[in-house]
Tab-separated table of C-alpha atoms in Angstrom:
chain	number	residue	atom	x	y	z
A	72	UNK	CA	20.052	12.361	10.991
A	73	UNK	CA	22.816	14.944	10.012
A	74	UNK	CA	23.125	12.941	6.341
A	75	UNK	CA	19.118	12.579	6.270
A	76	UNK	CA	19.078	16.270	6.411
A	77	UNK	CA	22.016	16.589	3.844
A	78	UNK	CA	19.992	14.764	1.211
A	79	UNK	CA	16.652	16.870	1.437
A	80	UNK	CA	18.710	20.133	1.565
A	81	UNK	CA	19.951	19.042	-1.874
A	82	UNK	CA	16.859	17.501	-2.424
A	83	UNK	CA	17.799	13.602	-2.881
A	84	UNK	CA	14.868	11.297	-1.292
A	85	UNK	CA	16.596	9.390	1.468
A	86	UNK	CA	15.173	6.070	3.488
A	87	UNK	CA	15.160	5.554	6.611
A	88	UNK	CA	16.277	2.466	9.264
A	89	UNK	CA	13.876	3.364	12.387
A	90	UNK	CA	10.811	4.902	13.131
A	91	UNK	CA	12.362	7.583	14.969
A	92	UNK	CA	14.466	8.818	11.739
A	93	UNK	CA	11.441	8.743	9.983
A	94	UNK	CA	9.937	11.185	12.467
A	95	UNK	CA	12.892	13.804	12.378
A	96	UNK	CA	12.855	13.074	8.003
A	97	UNK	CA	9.002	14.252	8.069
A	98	UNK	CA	9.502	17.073	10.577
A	99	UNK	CA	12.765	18.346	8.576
A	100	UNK	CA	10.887	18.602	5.154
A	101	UNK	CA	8.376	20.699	7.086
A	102	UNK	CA	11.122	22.865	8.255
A	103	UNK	CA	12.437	23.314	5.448
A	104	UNK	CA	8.976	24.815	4.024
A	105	UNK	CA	8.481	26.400	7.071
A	106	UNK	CA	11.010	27.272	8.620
A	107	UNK	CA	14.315	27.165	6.039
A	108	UNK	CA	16.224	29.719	8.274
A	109	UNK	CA	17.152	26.882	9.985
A	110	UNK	CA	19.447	25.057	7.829
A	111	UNK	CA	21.040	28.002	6.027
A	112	UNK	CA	24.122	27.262	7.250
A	113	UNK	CA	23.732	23.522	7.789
A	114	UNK	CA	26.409	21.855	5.042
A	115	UNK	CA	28.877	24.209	6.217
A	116	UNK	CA	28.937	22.092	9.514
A	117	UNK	CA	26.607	24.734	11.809
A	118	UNK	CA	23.332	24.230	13.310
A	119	UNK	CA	23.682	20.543	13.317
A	120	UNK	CA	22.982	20.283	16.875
A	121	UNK	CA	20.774	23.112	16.931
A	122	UNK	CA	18.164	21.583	14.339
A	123	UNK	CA	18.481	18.511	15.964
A	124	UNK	CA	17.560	19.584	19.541
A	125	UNK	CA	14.922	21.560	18.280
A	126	UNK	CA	13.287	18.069	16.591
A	127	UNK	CA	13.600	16.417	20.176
A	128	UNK	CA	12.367	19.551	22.254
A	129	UNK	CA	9.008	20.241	20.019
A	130	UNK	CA	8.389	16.093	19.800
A	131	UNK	CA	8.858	15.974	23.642
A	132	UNK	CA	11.025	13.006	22.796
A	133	UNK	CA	12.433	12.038	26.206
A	134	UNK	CA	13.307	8.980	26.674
A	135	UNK	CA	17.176	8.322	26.301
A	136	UNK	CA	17.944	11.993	25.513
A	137	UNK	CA	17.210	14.148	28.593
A	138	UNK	CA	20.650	15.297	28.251
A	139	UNK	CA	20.083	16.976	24.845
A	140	UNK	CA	16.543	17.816	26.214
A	141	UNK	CA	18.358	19.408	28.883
A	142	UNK	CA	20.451	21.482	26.667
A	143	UNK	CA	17.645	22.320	24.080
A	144	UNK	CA	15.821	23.509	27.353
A	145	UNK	CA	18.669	26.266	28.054
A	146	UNK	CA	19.235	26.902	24.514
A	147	UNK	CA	15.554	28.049	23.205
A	148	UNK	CA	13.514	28.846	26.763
A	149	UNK	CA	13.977	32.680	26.062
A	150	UNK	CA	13.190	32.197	22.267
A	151	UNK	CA	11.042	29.330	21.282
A	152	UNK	CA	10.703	28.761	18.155
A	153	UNK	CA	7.757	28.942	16.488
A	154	UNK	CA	5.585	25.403	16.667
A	155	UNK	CA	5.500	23.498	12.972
A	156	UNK	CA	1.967	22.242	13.640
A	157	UNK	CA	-0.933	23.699	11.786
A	158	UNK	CA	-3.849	25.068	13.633
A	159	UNK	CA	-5.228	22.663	16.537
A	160	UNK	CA	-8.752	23.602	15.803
A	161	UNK	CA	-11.038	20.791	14.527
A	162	UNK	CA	-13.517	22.476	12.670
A	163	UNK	CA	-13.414	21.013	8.845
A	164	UNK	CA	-13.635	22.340	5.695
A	165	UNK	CA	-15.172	20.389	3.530
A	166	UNK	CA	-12.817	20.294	-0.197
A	167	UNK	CA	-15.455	20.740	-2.921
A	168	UNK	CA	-15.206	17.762	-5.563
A	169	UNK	CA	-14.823	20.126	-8.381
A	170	UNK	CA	-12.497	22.945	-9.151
A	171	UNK	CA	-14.305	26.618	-8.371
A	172	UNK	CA	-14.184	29.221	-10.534
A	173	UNK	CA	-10.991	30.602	-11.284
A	174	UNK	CA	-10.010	34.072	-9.467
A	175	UNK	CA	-9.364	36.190	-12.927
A	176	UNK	CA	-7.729	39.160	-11.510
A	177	UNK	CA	-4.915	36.827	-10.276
A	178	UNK	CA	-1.815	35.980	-12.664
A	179	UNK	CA	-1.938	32.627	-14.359
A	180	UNK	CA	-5.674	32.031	-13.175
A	181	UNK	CA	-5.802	29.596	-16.020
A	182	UNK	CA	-3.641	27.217	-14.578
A	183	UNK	CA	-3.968	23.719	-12.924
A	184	UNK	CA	-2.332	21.559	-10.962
A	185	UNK	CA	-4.000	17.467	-11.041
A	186	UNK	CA	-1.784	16.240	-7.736
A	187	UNK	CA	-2.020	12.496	-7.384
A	188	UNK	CA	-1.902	11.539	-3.380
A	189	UNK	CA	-1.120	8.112	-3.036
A	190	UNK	CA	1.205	5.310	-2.570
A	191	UNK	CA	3.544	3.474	-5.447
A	192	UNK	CA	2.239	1.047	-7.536
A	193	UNK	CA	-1.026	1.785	-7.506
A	194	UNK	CA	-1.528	3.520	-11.144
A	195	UNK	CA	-0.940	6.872	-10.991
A	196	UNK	CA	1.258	6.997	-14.375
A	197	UNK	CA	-1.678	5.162	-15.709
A	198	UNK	CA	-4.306	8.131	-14.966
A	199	UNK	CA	-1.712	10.265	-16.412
A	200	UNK	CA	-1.251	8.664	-19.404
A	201	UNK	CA	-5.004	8.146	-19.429
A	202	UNK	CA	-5.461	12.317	-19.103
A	203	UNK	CA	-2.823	12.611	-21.645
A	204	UNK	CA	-4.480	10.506	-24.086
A	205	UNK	CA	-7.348	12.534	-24.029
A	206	UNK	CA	-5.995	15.895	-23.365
A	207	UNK	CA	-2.516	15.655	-25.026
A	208	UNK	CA	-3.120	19.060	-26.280
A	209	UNK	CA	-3.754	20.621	-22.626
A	210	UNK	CA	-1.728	19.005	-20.609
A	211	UNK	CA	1.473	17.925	-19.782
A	212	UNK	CA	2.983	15.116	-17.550
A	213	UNK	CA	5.999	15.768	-15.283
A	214	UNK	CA	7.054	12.249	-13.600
A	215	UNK	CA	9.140	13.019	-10.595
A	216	UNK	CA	11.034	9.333	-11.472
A	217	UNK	CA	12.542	11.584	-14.141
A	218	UNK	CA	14.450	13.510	-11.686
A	219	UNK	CA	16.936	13.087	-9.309
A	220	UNK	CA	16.646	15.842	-7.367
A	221	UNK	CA	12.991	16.666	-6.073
A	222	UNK	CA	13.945	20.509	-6.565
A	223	UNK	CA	14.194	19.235	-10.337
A	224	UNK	CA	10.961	17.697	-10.515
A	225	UNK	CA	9.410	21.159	-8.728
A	226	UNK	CA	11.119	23.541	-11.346
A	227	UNK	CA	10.033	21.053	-14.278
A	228	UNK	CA	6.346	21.154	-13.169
A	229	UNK	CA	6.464	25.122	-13.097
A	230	UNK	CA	7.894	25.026	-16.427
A	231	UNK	CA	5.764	22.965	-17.738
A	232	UNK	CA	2.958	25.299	-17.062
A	233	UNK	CA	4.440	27.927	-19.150
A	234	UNK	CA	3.451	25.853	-22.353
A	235	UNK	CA	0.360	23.745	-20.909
A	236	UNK	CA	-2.472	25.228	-18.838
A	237	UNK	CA	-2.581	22.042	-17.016
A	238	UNK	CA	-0.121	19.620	-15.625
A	239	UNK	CA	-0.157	15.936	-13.964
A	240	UNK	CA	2.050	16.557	-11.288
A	241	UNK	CA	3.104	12.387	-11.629
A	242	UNK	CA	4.485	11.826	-7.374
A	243	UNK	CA	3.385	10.061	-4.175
A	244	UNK	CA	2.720	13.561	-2.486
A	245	UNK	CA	1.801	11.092	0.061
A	246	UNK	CA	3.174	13.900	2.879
A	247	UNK	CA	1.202	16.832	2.928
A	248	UNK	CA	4.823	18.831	3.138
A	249	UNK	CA	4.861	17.388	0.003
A	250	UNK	CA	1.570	18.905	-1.552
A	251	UNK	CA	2.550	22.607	0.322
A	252	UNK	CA	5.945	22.194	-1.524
A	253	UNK	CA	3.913	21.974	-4.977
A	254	UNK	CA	1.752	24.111	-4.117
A	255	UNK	CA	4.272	27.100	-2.907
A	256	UNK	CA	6.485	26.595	-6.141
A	257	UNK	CA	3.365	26.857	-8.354
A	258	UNK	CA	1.937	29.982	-6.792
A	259	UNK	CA	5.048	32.109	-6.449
A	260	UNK	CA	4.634	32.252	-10.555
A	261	UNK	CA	1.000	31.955	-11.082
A	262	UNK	CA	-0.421	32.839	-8.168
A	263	UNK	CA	-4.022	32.318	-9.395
A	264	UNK	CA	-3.419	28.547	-10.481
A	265	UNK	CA	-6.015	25.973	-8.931
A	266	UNK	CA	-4.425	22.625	-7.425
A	267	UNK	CA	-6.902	19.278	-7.939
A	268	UNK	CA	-5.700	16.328	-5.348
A	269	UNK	CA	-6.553	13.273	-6.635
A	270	UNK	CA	-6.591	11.099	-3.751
A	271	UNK	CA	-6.314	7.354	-3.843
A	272	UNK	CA	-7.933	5.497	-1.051
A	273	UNK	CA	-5.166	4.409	0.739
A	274	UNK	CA	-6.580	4.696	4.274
A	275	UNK	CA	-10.229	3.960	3.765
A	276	UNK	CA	-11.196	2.635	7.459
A	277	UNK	CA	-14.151	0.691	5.931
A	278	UNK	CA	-11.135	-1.407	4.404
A	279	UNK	CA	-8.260	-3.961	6.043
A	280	UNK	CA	-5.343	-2.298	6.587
A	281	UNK	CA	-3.508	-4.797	3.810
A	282	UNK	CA	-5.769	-3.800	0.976
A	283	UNK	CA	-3.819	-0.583	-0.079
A	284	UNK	CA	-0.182	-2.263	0.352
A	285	UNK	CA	-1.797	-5.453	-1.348
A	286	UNK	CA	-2.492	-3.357	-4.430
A	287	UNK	CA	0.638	-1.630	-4.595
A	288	UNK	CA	2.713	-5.085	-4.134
A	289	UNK	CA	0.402	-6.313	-7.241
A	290	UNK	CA	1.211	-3.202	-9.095
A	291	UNK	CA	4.803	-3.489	-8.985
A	292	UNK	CA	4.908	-7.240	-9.437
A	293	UNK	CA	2.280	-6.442	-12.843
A	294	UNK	CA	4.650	-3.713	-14.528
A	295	UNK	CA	7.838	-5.875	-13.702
A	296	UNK	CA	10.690	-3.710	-14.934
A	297	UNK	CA	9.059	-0.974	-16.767
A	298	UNK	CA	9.800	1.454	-14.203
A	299	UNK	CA	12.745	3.888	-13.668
A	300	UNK	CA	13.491	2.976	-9.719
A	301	UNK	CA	11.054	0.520	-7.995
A	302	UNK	CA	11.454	-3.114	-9.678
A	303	UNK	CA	11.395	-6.203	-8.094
A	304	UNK	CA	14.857	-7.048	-9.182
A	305	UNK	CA	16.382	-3.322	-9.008
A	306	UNK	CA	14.683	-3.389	-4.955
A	307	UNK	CA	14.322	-6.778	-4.074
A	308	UNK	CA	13.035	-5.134	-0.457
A	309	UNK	CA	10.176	-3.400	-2.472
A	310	UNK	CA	7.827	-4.822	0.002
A	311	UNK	CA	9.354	-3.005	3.028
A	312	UNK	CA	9.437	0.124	0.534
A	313	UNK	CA	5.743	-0.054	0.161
A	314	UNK	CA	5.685	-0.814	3.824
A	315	UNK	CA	6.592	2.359	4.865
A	316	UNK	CA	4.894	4.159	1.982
A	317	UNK	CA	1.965	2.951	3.849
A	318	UNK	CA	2.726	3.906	7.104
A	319	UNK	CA	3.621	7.431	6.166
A	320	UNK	CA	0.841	8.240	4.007
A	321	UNK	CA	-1.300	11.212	5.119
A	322	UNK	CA	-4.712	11.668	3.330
A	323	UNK	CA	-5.557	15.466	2.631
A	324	UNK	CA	-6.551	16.926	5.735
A	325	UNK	CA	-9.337	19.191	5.575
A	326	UNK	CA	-8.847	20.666	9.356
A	327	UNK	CA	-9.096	24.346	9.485
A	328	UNK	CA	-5.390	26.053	8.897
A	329	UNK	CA	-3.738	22.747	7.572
A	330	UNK	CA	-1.222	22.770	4.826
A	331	UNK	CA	-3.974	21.081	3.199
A	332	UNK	CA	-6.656	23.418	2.771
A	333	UNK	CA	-4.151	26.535	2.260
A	334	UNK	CA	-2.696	24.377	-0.624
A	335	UNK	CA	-6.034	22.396	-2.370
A	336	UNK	CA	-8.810	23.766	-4.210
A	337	UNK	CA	-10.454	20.655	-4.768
A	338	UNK	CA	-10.365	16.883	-3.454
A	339	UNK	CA	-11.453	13.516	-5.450
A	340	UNK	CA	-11.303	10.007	-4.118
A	341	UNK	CA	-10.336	7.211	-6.143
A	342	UNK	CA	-10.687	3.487	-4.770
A	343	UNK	CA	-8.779	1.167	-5.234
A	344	UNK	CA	-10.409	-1.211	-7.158
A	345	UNK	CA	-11.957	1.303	-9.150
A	346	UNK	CA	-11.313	0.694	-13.703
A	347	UNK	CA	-9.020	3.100	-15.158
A	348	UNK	CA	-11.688	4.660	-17.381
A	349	UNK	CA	-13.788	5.155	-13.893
A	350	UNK	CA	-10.561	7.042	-12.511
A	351	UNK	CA	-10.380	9.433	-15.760
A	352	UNK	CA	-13.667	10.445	-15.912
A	353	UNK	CA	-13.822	11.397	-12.249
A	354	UNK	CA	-10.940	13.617	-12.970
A	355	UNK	CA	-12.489	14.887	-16.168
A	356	UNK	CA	-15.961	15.843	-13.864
A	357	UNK	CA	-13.915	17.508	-11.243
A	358	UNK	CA	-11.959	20.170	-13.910
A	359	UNK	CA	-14.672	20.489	-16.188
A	360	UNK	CA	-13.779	18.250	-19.061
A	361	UNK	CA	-16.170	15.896	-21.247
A	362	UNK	CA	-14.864	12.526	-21.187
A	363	UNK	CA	-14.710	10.899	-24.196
A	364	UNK	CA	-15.663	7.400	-23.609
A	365	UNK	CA	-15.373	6.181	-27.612
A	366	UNK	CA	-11.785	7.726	-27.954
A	367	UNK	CA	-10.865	6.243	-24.779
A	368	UNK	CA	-11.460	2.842	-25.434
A	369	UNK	CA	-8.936	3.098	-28.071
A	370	UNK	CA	-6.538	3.720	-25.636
A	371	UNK	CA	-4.049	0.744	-25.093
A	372	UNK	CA	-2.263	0.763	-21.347
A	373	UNK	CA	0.620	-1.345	-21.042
């Protein structure tokens, strides 16, 4: 846990072995939105013990560790601190399918965000480089593949926006730390910018539980080794990879005080078996552009 925690404070992606580790990877990316105080001193060897009694006491993880329970009990009963969860109440707010009007008395109101949420292999490059096609003079692509450091891809998307009014925001963002992350860095320069989430399918209960990790196996298997990272010969475990892509993946949730609906502006669904020009023009509907069916059929995806 201690070098899990090393990685995302210097913003490397880092897999896991078991569940559990999983668990305290999810809840220390929240954290670290939430809550960064925690780890300031962290890779000078303090608070080690601290952040990780704090990950057993608010999971109520007791089994095997009542002695750290024990001292997590002693160390935070007169100051608790504060609970990472969102509000608990279930009312929903429904994301509209289209971007509102934009606020114009806030900086940078003429900005936007198109956040894919999905799983690998499943084309989200390809709706990029479909929306680029079309759009190549309004909006730029940032692919976080590009990047080593997620706190790289972050500073590249903001910059981006200072020559494009819109940018692809090409990730999993499968977490929804992950969308509050984009949306946080985005806002603290352009406050007013609107964030779409493009949302594949992934967890469609109408659907077996294979059909999302089916179509990401195919994906990878069809691209072969165009791809920075994830190739079946660079990761010949890619199936356990998209494994726990799937098991991970949180749609957006639209509860009341989620990350979600303080980050998002506007929610589409794409399924899975939907046609590439199908995915576009949803997009297109949802910010307001005219999709150009002609031009697009020119387009050429390898």
């Amino acid at each position: 846990w201690r070098e899990i925690t090393r990685s995302l404070i210097n913003g490397y992606e880092s897999l896991c072995k078991y569940q559990l580790s999983e668990l305290y990877k999810a809840w220390c990316e929240k954290k670290l939105v939430t809550h960064p105080d925690i780890f300031t001193e962290f890779l000078h060897q303090k608070g080690i013990i601290h952040a990780r009694n704090l990950f057993l006491k608010e999971n109520e993880i007791e089994k095997n560790w009542s002695n750290l329970l024990e001292e997590a009990s002693k160390k935070f009963i007169s100051s608790p601190e504060p609970t990472l969860l969102p509000s608990t109440t279930t009312r929903k707010i429904e994301f509209p399918k289209k971007l509102p009007p934009p606020n114009t008395s806030l900086a940078g109101y003429q900005k936007i965000i198109i956040l894919p949420i999905a799983i690998v292999g499943l084309g989200k490059t390809t709706l990029g480089s479909g929306l680029k096609f079309l759009f190549h003079n309004a909006l730029a692509e940032v692919q976080s593949d590009n990047y080593k450091k997620k706190q790289q891809f972050l500073k590249a998307v903001v910059a981006s926006l200072e020559k494009k009014d819109v940018v692809y925001a090409d990730r999993n963002n499968h977490l929804d730390m992950h969308r509050l992350e984009v949306a946080s860095q985005v806002r603290q320069v352009y406050p007013g910018a609107r964030i779409l989430a493009v949302e594949w399918d992934v967890k469609n209960k109408n659907v077996p539980n294979t059909a999302a990790s089916q179509k990401s196996i195919e994906g990878i298997l069809a691209r072969g080794e165009r791809h920075q990272t994830l190739t079946p010969k660079k990761k010949p475990d890619f199936q356990s990879i998209v494994d726990r892509f799937f098991k991970e993946f949180t749609p957006a949730d639209d509860s009341e005080g989620s990350f979600d609906t303080k980050s998002l502006d506007a929610r589409v669904i794409i399924p899975l078996d939907s046609l590439i020009s199908d995915r576009v023009k949803i997009v297109c509907d949802a910010v307001g552009w005219k999709f150009d069916e002609q031009l697009f059929a020119k387009k050429v995806f390898k």
